[in-house]
XYZ file of C-alpha atoms in Angstrom:
622
model
C -48.739 28.919 -6.658
C -48.212 31.639 -4.107
C -48.308 30.089 -0.635
C -46.214 26.913 -0.384
C -42.428 27.186 -0.769
C -40.544 24.567 -2.708
C -38.653 23.739 0.483
C -41.698 21.853 1.787
C -41.159 19.237 -0.895
C -43.977 20.498 -3.099
C -43.681 19.133 -6.655
C -45.964 19.560 -9.646
C -45.676 15.867 -10.564
C -47.324 14.723 -7.336
C -49.577 17.702 -6.659
C -52.890 16.037 -7.545
C -52.223 12.958 -5.452
C -50.874 15.008 -2.541
C -53.856 17.316 -2.232
C -56.425 14.548 -2.692
C -54.793 12.595 0.109
C -54.854 15.669 2.321
C -58.530 16.258 1.543
C -59.369 12.649 2.397
C -57.457 13.005 5.677
C -59.156 16.277 6.621
C -62.706 15.277 5.644
C -62.768 11.534 6.313
C -66.147 12.097 7.968
C -67.553 13.081 4.554
C -65.450 11.624 1.713
C -63.002 8.837 0.966
C -60.639 8.087 -1.899
C -61.791 5.980 -4.822
C -59.552 2.880 -4.834
C -56.954 2.970 -7.632
C -58.294 6.246 -9.052
C -57.777 9.983 -8.806
C -61.161 10.702 -7.356
C -63.187 10.964 -4.173
C -66.516 9.404 -3.264
C -69.025 10.205 -0.568
C -68.490 8.180 2.567
C -72.121 7.099 2.268
C -71.922 5.993 -1.383
C -72.822 3.877 -3.174
C -76.420 3.694 -1.952
C -78.459 0.884 -3.488
C -81.319 2.138 -5.638
C -80.072 5.725 -5.807
C -78.916 7.497 -8.971
C -75.215 8.371 -8.670
C -74.263 11.938 -9.613
C -70.609 11.925 -10.693
C -68.883 15.206 -11.457
C -65.311 16.134 -12.280
C -62.699 18.359 -13.827
C -59.150 19.538 -13.370
C -57.275 20.370 -10.204
C -56.826 24.050 -9.449
C -60.553 24.786 -9.168
C -61.288 23.716 -5.571
C -63.920 23.603 -4.090
C -64.896 22.298 -7.514
C -64.959 19.418 -7.815
C -63.899 17.207 -4.915
C -65.122 19.683 -2.314
C -68.707 19.284 -3.536
C -69.006 15.553 -2.802
C -71.280 14.386 -0.033
C -74.908 13.646 0.868
C -77.324 15.882 -1.025
C -74.798 16.961 -3.628
C -72.443 14.857 -5.788
C -71.800 11.196 -5.024
C -68.271 11.263 -6.444
C -65.802 13.415 -8.355
C -63.032 12.416 -10.779
C -60.081 14.778 -10.674
C -57.534 15.649 -13.369
C -54.184 17.352 -13.099
C -54.081 21.136 -12.879
C -56.409 22.648 -15.492
C -56.691 19.260 -17.290
C -59.686 16.982 -17.467
C -59.550 13.644 -15.674
C -58.852 10.817 -18.076
C -61.613 8.493 -19.239
C -60.076 5.757 -17.110
C -60.322 7.883 -13.951
C -63.906 8.917 -14.710
C -64.860 5.304 -15.377
C -63.303 3.966 -12.179
C -64.832 6.754 -10.092
C -68.280 6.230 -11.584
C -68.131 2.452 -11.103
C -67.279 2.998 -7.439
C -70.338 5.256 -6.995
C -72.824 3.076 -8.894
C -75.799 2.096 -6.753
C -77.642 0.245 -9.485
C -80.041 3.028 -10.511
C -77.862 4.591 -13.189
C -75.216 7.292 -13.322
C -75.400 10.961 -14.285
C -72.061 12.402 -15.431
C -71.843 16.208 -15.237
C -68.921 18.385 -16.309
C -68.090 21.714 -17.912
C -68.208 22.039 -21.684
C -64.495 21.790 -22.464
C -62.984 19.647 -25.199
C -60.953 17.407 -22.890
C -63.795 16.889 -20.417
C -66.273 16.185 -23.209
C -63.973 13.572 -24.760
C -62.976 11.789 -21.569
C -66.416 11.848 -19.927
C -67.865 10.704 -23.254
C -65.454 7.784 -23.498
C -66.196 6.843 -19.899
C -69.939 6.950 -20.598
C -69.451 4.507 -23.464
C -67.503 2.116 -21.265
C -70.149 2.319 -18.540
C -72.890 1.630 -21.057
C -70.930 -1.320 -22.425
C -70.743 -2.630 -18.874
C -74.537 -2.504 -18.661
C -74.777 0.665 -16.542
C -77.391 3.177 -17.679
C -75.492 6.458 -18.020
C -76.451 9.994 -19.024
C -74.248 13.086 -19.452
C -75.029 16.774 -18.938
C -72.563 19.419 -20.168
C -72.643 22.749 -18.354
C -72.684 25.919 -20.475
C -73.234 28.918 -18.193
C -70.417 31.312 -19.230
C -72.034 34.060 -21.324
C -68.625 35.497 -22.292
C -67.516 32.388 -24.141
C -69.994 32.194 -26.983
C -73.633 32.155 -28.009
C -76.119 30.078 -26.019
C -76.561 26.446 -27.074
C -79.323 25.825 -29.596
C -82.170 23.600 -28.440
C -82.046 20.223 -30.125
C -78.456 20.597 -31.322
C -75.627 18.613 -29.739
C -73.371 20.779 -27.603
C -69.941 21.373 -29.166
C -67.043 22.625 -26.992
C -65.554 24.425 -30.015
C -68.706 26.442 -30.524
C -70.879 26.564 -27.425
C -70.425 28.158 -24.048
C -68.097 26.678 -21.465
C -68.979 25.784 -17.888
C -67.687 27.907 -15.025
C -69.018 28.728 -11.539
C -72.597 27.955 -12.557
C -71.474 24.313 -12.277
C -72.335 24.587 -8.595
C -76.026 25.280 -9.202
C -76.318 22.361 -11.624
C -74.529 19.957 -9.276
C -76.688 21.096 -6.340
C -79.983 20.629 -8.184
C -79.004 17.253 -9.625
C -77.684 16.007 -6.285
C -80.864 17.034 -4.473
C -83.037 15.361 -7.123
C -81.073 12.131 -6.773
C -81.258 12.361 -2.981
C -85.065 12.622 -3.002
C -85.272 9.457 -5.130
C -85.769 10.678 -8.707
C -84.937 8.144 -11.388
C -82.104 8.698 -13.872
C -84.314 10.389 -16.443
C -85.644 12.729 -13.771
C -82.208 13.633 -12.396
C -80.939 14.263 -15.925
C -83.936 16.500 -16.665
C -83.310 18.532 -13.523
C -79.605 18.968 -14.307
C -80.355 20.111 -17.852
C -83.074 22.466 -16.588
C -80.761 23.998 -13.979
C -78.103 24.514 -16.646
C -80.620 26.192 -18.947
C -81.618 28.623 -16.182
C -78.043 29.557 -15.156
C -75.779 32.332 -16.452
C -72.282 33.468 -15.349
C -69.960 36.375 -16.143
C -66.507 36.914 -14.644
C -63.568 39.281 -14.482
C -59.886 38.903 -13.559
C -57.273 41.346 -12.297
C -54.160 39.135 -12.115
C -53.154 35.694 -13.398
C -52.135 32.516 -11.636
C -48.958 30.491 -11.092
C -49.151 26.708 -11.258
C -47.645 24.389 -8.626
C -43.878 24.249 -8.874
C -43.720 27.003 -11.514
C -41.546 30.072 -11.115
C -43.555 32.248 -13.503
C -47.289 32.878 -13.941
C -49.214 30.743 -16.422
C -50.947 33.891 -17.645
C -50.926 37.533 -16.638
C -53.194 40.558 -16.697
C -51.491 43.850 -17.435
C -50.988 46.002 -14.362
C -53.752 48.521 -13.832
C -56.255 46.657 -16.027
C -59.178 44.262 -15.685
C -60.037 41.444 -18.111
C -63.811 41.234 -18.461
C -65.028 37.759 -19.403
C -61.731 35.916 -18.785
C -62.132 32.147 -18.416
C -61.094 30.007 -15.459
C -58.033 28.670 -17.338
C -56.808 32.103 -18.388
C -58.748 32.166 -21.658
C -58.678 35.783 -22.837
C -61.678 37.926 -21.968
C -64.089 39.906 -24.100
C -62.358 43.202 -23.485
C -59.777 44.898 -21.309
C -60.554 47.934 -19.205
C -58.852 49.958 -16.510
C -59.021 48.720 -12.954
C -62.551 49.174 -11.689
C -63.941 50.178 -8.335
C -66.032 47.606 -6.499
C -69.270 49.294 -7.548
C -68.139 49.597 -11.167
C -67.151 45.940 -11.228
C -70.536 44.923 -9.813
C -72.251 46.997 -12.497
C -70.253 45.241 -15.231
C -71.143 41.822 -13.863
C -74.848 42.593 -13.581
C -75.056 44.486 -16.881
C -73.576 41.529 -18.763
C -75.949 39.029 -17.149
C -79.341 40.741 -17.135
C -79.858 40.641 -20.929
C -78.841 36.960 -20.963
C -81.254 35.701 -18.320
C -84.017 33.330 -19.428
C -87.623 34.406 -19.038
C -88.801 34.470 -15.433
C -91.271 31.651 -14.724
C -94.621 32.698 -13.220
C -94.019 30.469 -10.198
C -90.675 32.037 -9.410
C -91.794 35.462 -8.195
C -88.544 36.932 -9.542
C -86.353 34.683 -7.388
C -82.766 34.134 -8.517
C -80.114 32.071 -6.777
C -77.006 34.250 -6.580
C -73.372 33.186 -6.366
C -70.570 35.746 -6.191
C -67.562 33.497 -6.671
C -63.918 34.243 -5.899
C -61.347 32.947 -8.383
C -58.715 32.172 -5.748
C -56.967 35.312 -4.540
C -59.737 37.826 -3.967
C -60.502 38.243 -0.288
C -63.951 37.598 1.107
C -64.210 41.124 2.462
C -63.538 42.490 -1.013
C -66.212 40.248 -2.469
C -68.712 41.473 0.115
C -68.010 45.026 -1.024
C -68.793 43.959 -4.577
C -71.899 42.049 -3.512
C -73.345 45.126 -1.870
C -73.749 46.751 -5.283
C -74.750 43.467 -6.935
C -77.624 43.098 -4.469
C -78.721 46.674 -5.040
C -78.686 46.331 -8.807
C -80.555 43.017 -8.863
C -83.320 44.365 -6.655
C -83.599 47.492 -8.775
C -84.118 45.177 -11.769
C -87.072 43.527 -10.030
C -85.218 40.355 -9.044
C -85.222 38.761 -5.602
C -81.833 37.344 -4.541
C -82.537 33.964 -2.954
C -80.107 32.366 -0.521
C -77.170 34.325 -1.984
C -73.704 32.866 -1.542
C -70.442 34.813 -1.502
C -67.233 32.777 -1.469
C -65.032 30.406 -3.408
C -66.851 27.669 -5.319
C -65.012 27.346 -8.659
C -61.552 28.894 -8.492
C -58.685 29.310 -10.934
C -55.820 28.508 -8.594
C -54.561 31.872 -7.301
C -56.158 34.077 -9.955
C -57.324 37.447 -8.695
C -60.897 37.959 -9.806
C -64.571 37.219 -9.300
C -67.551 35.884 -11.211
C -71.272 36.333 -10.755
C -73.689 33.448 -11.383
C -77.471 33.687 -11.421
C -79.927 30.789 -11.632
C -83.524 31.798 -12.346
C -85.726 29.812 -9.975
C -89.104 28.178 -10.301
C -90.794 26.288 -7.491
C -89.087 22.985 -8.323
C -85.560 24.436 -8.533
C -86.203 26.432 -5.353
C -87.062 23.282 -3.442
C -83.980 21.499 -4.725
C -81.740 24.462 -3.917
C -83.194 24.522 -0.395
C -82.533 20.806 0.154
C -79.878 19.953 2.760
C -76.405 18.761 1.836
C -73.122 18.093 3.589
C -69.824 18.326 1.704
C -66.314 19.481 2.611
C -66.854 22.889 1.010
C -70.591 23.525 1.286
C -73.243 22.622 3.834
C -76.930 23.456 3.803
C -78.959 22.652 6.892
C -82.464 21.206 6.713
C -85.360 23.485 7.422
C -87.693 25.946 5.750
C -86.503 29.157 4.129
C -89.466 31.508 4.675
C -90.223 34.382 2.357
C -88.291 37.467 3.364
C -85.428 35.526 4.921
C -83.001 37.162 2.502
C -84.278 40.685 3.206
C -82.421 42.777 5.749
C -84.248 43.647 8.950
C -81.981 46.623 9.644
C -81.648 49.716 7.531
C -78.738 49.604 5.068
C -76.040 52.138 5.840
C -75.492 55.067 3.547
C -73.301 54.364 0.557
C -69.633 54.566 1.423
C -66.810 55.715 -0.792
C -66.495 53.147 -3.599
C -63.430 54.478 -5.379
C -61.334 51.538 -4.224
C -59.718 49.096 -6.633
C -60.773 45.562 -5.769
C -57.542 43.601 -6.233
C -53.986 44.270 -7.276
C -51.461 41.859 -8.707
C -49.633 39.535 -6.354
C -46.121 40.433 -5.285
C -43.228 38.385 -6.512
C -42.520 37.268 -2.954
C -45.633 35.097 -3.085
C -44.373 33.015 -6.004
C -42.965 29.558 -5.378
C -40.402 27.565 -7.274
C -39.921 23.827 -7.278
C -36.706 21.825 -7.235
C -35.926 19.933 -10.395
C -36.813 16.257 -10.125
C -35.993 13.250 -12.225
C -36.547 9.504 -12.284
C -35.103 6.487 -13.915
C -38.193 6.309 -16.133
C -36.915 9.484 -17.819
C -33.696 7.856 -19.013
C -33.043 5.509 -21.921
C -31.537 2.105 -21.182
C -29.498 -0.217 -23.377
C -32.172 -2.904 -22.947
C -34.937 -0.844 -24.561
C -36.663 -2.485 -27.518
C -37.673 -0.331 -30.542
C -41.084 0.972 -29.414
C -39.775 1.920 -25.987
C -36.648 3.503 -27.460
C -38.767 5.520 -29.892
C -41.059 6.789 -27.135
C -38.051 7.593 -24.950
C -36.546 9.681 -27.749
C -39.882 11.437 -28.231
C -40.077 12.182 -24.508
C -36.536 13.580 -24.454
C -37.119 15.942 -27.380
C -40.567 17.131 -26.281
C -39.355 17.678 -22.699
C -36.600 19.917 -24.067
C -39.305 22.033 -25.740
C -41.832 21.930 -22.873
C -41.679 25.652 -22.112
C -42.006 26.590 -25.778
C -45.070 24.375 -26.186
C -46.644 25.958 -23.111
C -46.091 29.448 -24.513
C -47.643 28.482 -27.845
C -50.663 26.962 -26.106
C -51.112 30.021 -23.871
C -51.583 32.313 -26.886
C -55.231 31.299 -27.193
C -55.587 28.414 -24.732
C -54.733 27.490 -21.162
C -50.970 26.995 -21.586
C -50.804 23.448 -20.235
C -49.940 21.543 -23.416
C -46.219 21.302 -22.701
C -46.747 20.107 -19.139
C -49.461 17.668 -20.132
C -47.738 16.008 -23.093
C -44.464 15.604 -21.173
C -46.354 14.031 -18.291
C -48.150 11.705 -20.694
C -45.028 10.677 -22.597
C -43.220 9.925 -19.355
C -46.005 7.501 -18.436
C -46.033 6.066 -21.961
C -42.314 5.269 -21.809
C -42.662 3.494 -18.479
C -45.666 1.513 -19.707
C -43.972 0.485 -22.954
C -40.805 -0.531 -21.145
C -42.833 -2.856 -18.947
C -45.008 -4.213 -21.755
C -42.755 -4.629 -24.795
C -42.180 -8.398 -24.956
C -39.079 -10.284 -26.015
C -35.452 -10.166 -24.914
C -33.374 -7.199 -25.939
C -31.102 -7.959 -28.840
C -33.355 -10.699 -30.201
C -33.998 -9.688 -33.811
C -37.317 -11.509 -33.797
C -38.512 -9.247 -30.956
C -36.788 -6.096 -32.159
C -38.427 -6.144 -35.570
C -41.723 -7.822 -34.747
C -44.816 -5.599 -35.171
C -46.587 -7.670 -32.542
C -44.017 -6.676 -29.960
C -44.212 -3.002 -30.886
C -47.995 -3.150 -31.162
C -48.411 -4.533 -27.651
C -46.130 -1.843 -26.260
C -47.921 0.996 -28.080
C -51.362 -0.196 -27.019
C -50.311 -0.123 -23.380
C -48.399 3.139 -23.796
C -51.385 4.883 -25.371
C -53.655 4.040 -22.457
C -50.992 5.198 -19.999
C -50.453 8.465 -21.892
C -54.174 9.305 -21.983
C -54.543 8.497 -18.303
C -51.517 10.508 -17.162
C -51.868 13.470 -19.499
C -55.617 14.068 -19.306
C -57.181 16.934 -21.244
C -57.986 16.922 -24.938
C -54.353 16.329 -25.882
C -54.167 13.269 -23.649
C -57.206 11.718 -25.297
C -55.940 12.470 -28.808
C -52.325 11.397 -28.354
C -53.498 8.317 -26.482
C -55.700 7.443 -29.464
C -52.725 8.014 -31.791
C -50.610 5.436 -29.963
C -53.330 2.877 -29.302
C -54.609 2.944 -32.875
C -51.076 2.583 -34.223
C -50.450 -0.305 -31.857
C -53.720 -1.972 -32.810
C -52.870 -1.830 -36.524
C -49.390 -3.256 -35.957
C -50.684 -6.087 -33.798
C -53.676 -6.865 -36.012
C -51.835 -6.706 -39.327
C -48.959 -8.821 -38.064
C -51.146 -11.544 -36.621
C -50.656 -14.790 -38.486
C -48.316 -13.387 -41.177
C -44.788 -14.548 -41.923
C -41.971 -13.425 -44.144
C -40.420 -15.593 -46.851
C -37.547 -16.592 -44.611
C -39.932 -17.754 -41.891
C -38.753 -15.261 -39.271
C -42.192 -13.666 -38.878
C -43.690 -10.287 -39.801
C -41.597 -7.126 -39.897
C -42.267 -3.422 -39.454
C -42.023 -1.799 -42.862
C -43.062 1.517 -44.380
C -46.334 0.244 -45.815
C -47.417 -1.128 -42.446
C -46.727 2.183 -40.724
C -48.517 4.046 -43.521
C -51.572 1.904 -42.771
C -51.188 2.702 -39.082
C -50.912 6.447 -39.765
C -54.089 6.334 -41.868
C -55.959 4.552 -39.088
C -54.627 6.926 -36.436
C -55.764 9.971 -38.408
C -59.251 8.530 -38.794
C -59.471 7.746 -35.078
C -58.296 11.204 -34.031
C -60.689 12.893 -36.442
C -63.617 10.881 -35.116
C -62.712 11.448 -31.467
C -62.006 15.174 -31.634
C -64.279 16.092 -34.531
C -61.508 18.112 -36.190
C -60.574 18.231 -39.851
C -57.380 19.150 -41.657
C -57.049 22.925 -41.903
C -58.594 23.687 -38.486
C -55.226 24.288 -36.784
C -54.839 21.065 -34.820
C -52.365 18.195 -34.663
C -54.074 16.778 -37.772
C -52.386 19.503 -39.810
C -49.049 17.847 -39.039
C -50.288 14.254 -39.071
C -51.959 14.468 -42.487
C -48.846 15.463 -44.483
C -46.835 12.889 -42.530
C -49.158 10.032 -43.466
C -49.439 11.169 -47.099
C -45.662 11.370 -47.496
C -45.242 7.996 -45.823
C -47.810 6.473 -48.159
C -46.052 7.951 -51.196
C -42.796 6.328 -50.056
C -44.349 2.980 -49.090
C -41.808 1.093 -51.201
C -38.779 2.715 -49.572
C -36.739 1.627 -46.570
C -38.567 2.656 -43.370
C -35.953 4.926 -41.797
C -35.526 6.996 -44.973
C -39.265 7.244 -45.632
C -40.081 8.110 -42.015
C -37.545 10.937 -41.845
C -38.850 12.462 -45.064
C -42.398 12.240 -43.729
C -41.335 13.785 -40.411
C -39.769 16.691 -42.294
C -43.089 17.205 -44.076
C -44.867 17.226 -40.704
C -42.383 19.769 -39.323
C -42.934 22.123 -42.246
C -46.695 21.747 -41.946
C -46.594 22.419 -38.200
C -44.754 25.696 -38.841
C -47.335 26.567 -41.503
C -50.170 26.333 -38.965
C -49.139 29.847 -37.943
C -51.085 30.976 -41.007
C -54.277 29.180 -39.902
C -57.091 30.429 -37.668
C -58.120 27.989 -34.901
C -61.447 26.241 -35.448
C -61.388 23.688 -32.618
C -61.062 23.624 -28.851
C -60.730 26.652 -26.583
C -58.630 28.474 -29.164
C -61.602 28.495 -31.552
C -63.403 30.984 -29.322
C -60.517 33.424 -29.559
C -60.954 34.033 -33.285
C -57.813 35.453 -34.860
C -55.894 35.670 -31.580
C -53.949 32.504 -32.435
C -53.092 33.651 -35.960
C -49.358 34.082 -36.488
C -48.413 31.400 -33.970
C -47.988 27.688 -34.770
C -50.382 25.240 -33.156
C -48.857 23.667 -30.051
C -50.330 20.241 -30.824
C -49.008 20.231 -34.386
C -45.562 21.307 -33.172
C -45.391 18.644 -30.457
C -46.479 15.946 -32.902
C -43.779 17.027 -35.365
C -41.212 16.807 -32.564
C -42.389 13.307 -31.660
C -42.260 12.102 -35.255
C -38.793 13.618 -35.745
C -37.456 11.978 -32.587
C -38.838 8.576 -33.589
C -37.236 8.894 -37.010
C -33.853 9.422 -35.403
C -34.149 6.031 -33.653
C -34.771 4.094 -36.860
C -31.857 2.353 -38.518
């Protein structure tokens, strides 16, 4: 972050809550907070009989997503931590708050964490009797081939969603506002997505709240063409470009990707030149001048063009260009009025020729000006170190809490390393996210683990540990967000469920009740691996946390007859070796999968963090 000094009390741990509260204060006329959730809802929602359009994604992208909530656009937005998806719990609570009884459309970018959490929320809504549909947005032409009709969208394979989100949200919101049913709103959202394409470029990276160093960088004097909004590497690197050259790159990469022009569209395209956070409006107008010229030369008619910030990447220096090919229906929906904190469209007709200049354009000026340079170091903020009692072990901790506390301590000590590993071919937030999640898991387990400390019946009872792990897993997924939050949350909850279920009604020969032994934990590890594989779709060998979990569970199963502490430590050593060996694998899942061989030679951050957790837990066993 480049504008708020640490002296103002700005801390990464509270950033999401702080800025959402400020937004609700500033725009109380338009939005309000969702009770007990990290989300905002239109002041006028829910509206009985109206389809609710619920959007969402990570912090750091404002105006997306909370700034696009209000009449005529989204009804509500669930918000995650910086560059992390909102958890399923937050999406569910936000959607329930917006439900007007006509069904809910969930819309988000095609990222692994968003897909998992929005998908889990959709299942919960359906189980609650609420008709729910989901549309994944796939406009970024730099991130992969276009989705194949009839095939389920896969975040490891298909294009991600970037600034074209805005067009999809706008069309869906307008359709819901005019009274379309859920099937109709879903059709419009999918149609808008199919007609939208985006290509971007970055000149300098971003620094997260409270961080002293950038999350990612762009080499001085260069431009990354096709870089993603979380710092995902681009298609190629070039020298710094002039404004006209940059506009040419944006247009040249989009024109071949555009869908066929519909006969009713007369060549109309909605145009969005989007700033990624640090690029000044005046600079973007210089770029748009050439964009407009090039589009018209190609026979296209820019319709209600917008230049500004719609989907940012914190303080990244860069721009993206989005085009939505219009037909008569999409044109009417794009024209429809809306009122949100970040975007307003007034009612009224938009006559033909309204986007054509009535004065003569000035002669071309000198364009040999670089658009953006890297930020100076004086703009970077640092945050004071903070701590809480939840971060510290206590003598009263029962086994599950003590194990999670040890895992938190060890992973927190390696937080920076995990972030560096994740940044090789991802967004670099794994260390931050898993530490945040484990902190919440420890607090939840400490509150939930039943039985008095020192009571051997509580200390060794799988039911006690199972209850704690079930609660801890939900807390971890909620606090961590992102794909890792969903997967690690599933790991804990599935383990807890097996312990609680297996122990129910069983007793030992001495009548003291069930005990945690190696065979029981081997069963739990098997179940956890199945759950994670089903949730994330990954398999062993695809450079994920499964590549550490699989050898752990196999070693534990082999040693099922041994004393737990000895067997666990041997299995943790196997996981540690396997995590190191992931350096020899090529990513096949998540954002890293799009980067091909870029991640080769570096261990997988998820596998490494899991090995650390398993090692730390082993050290607590006696």
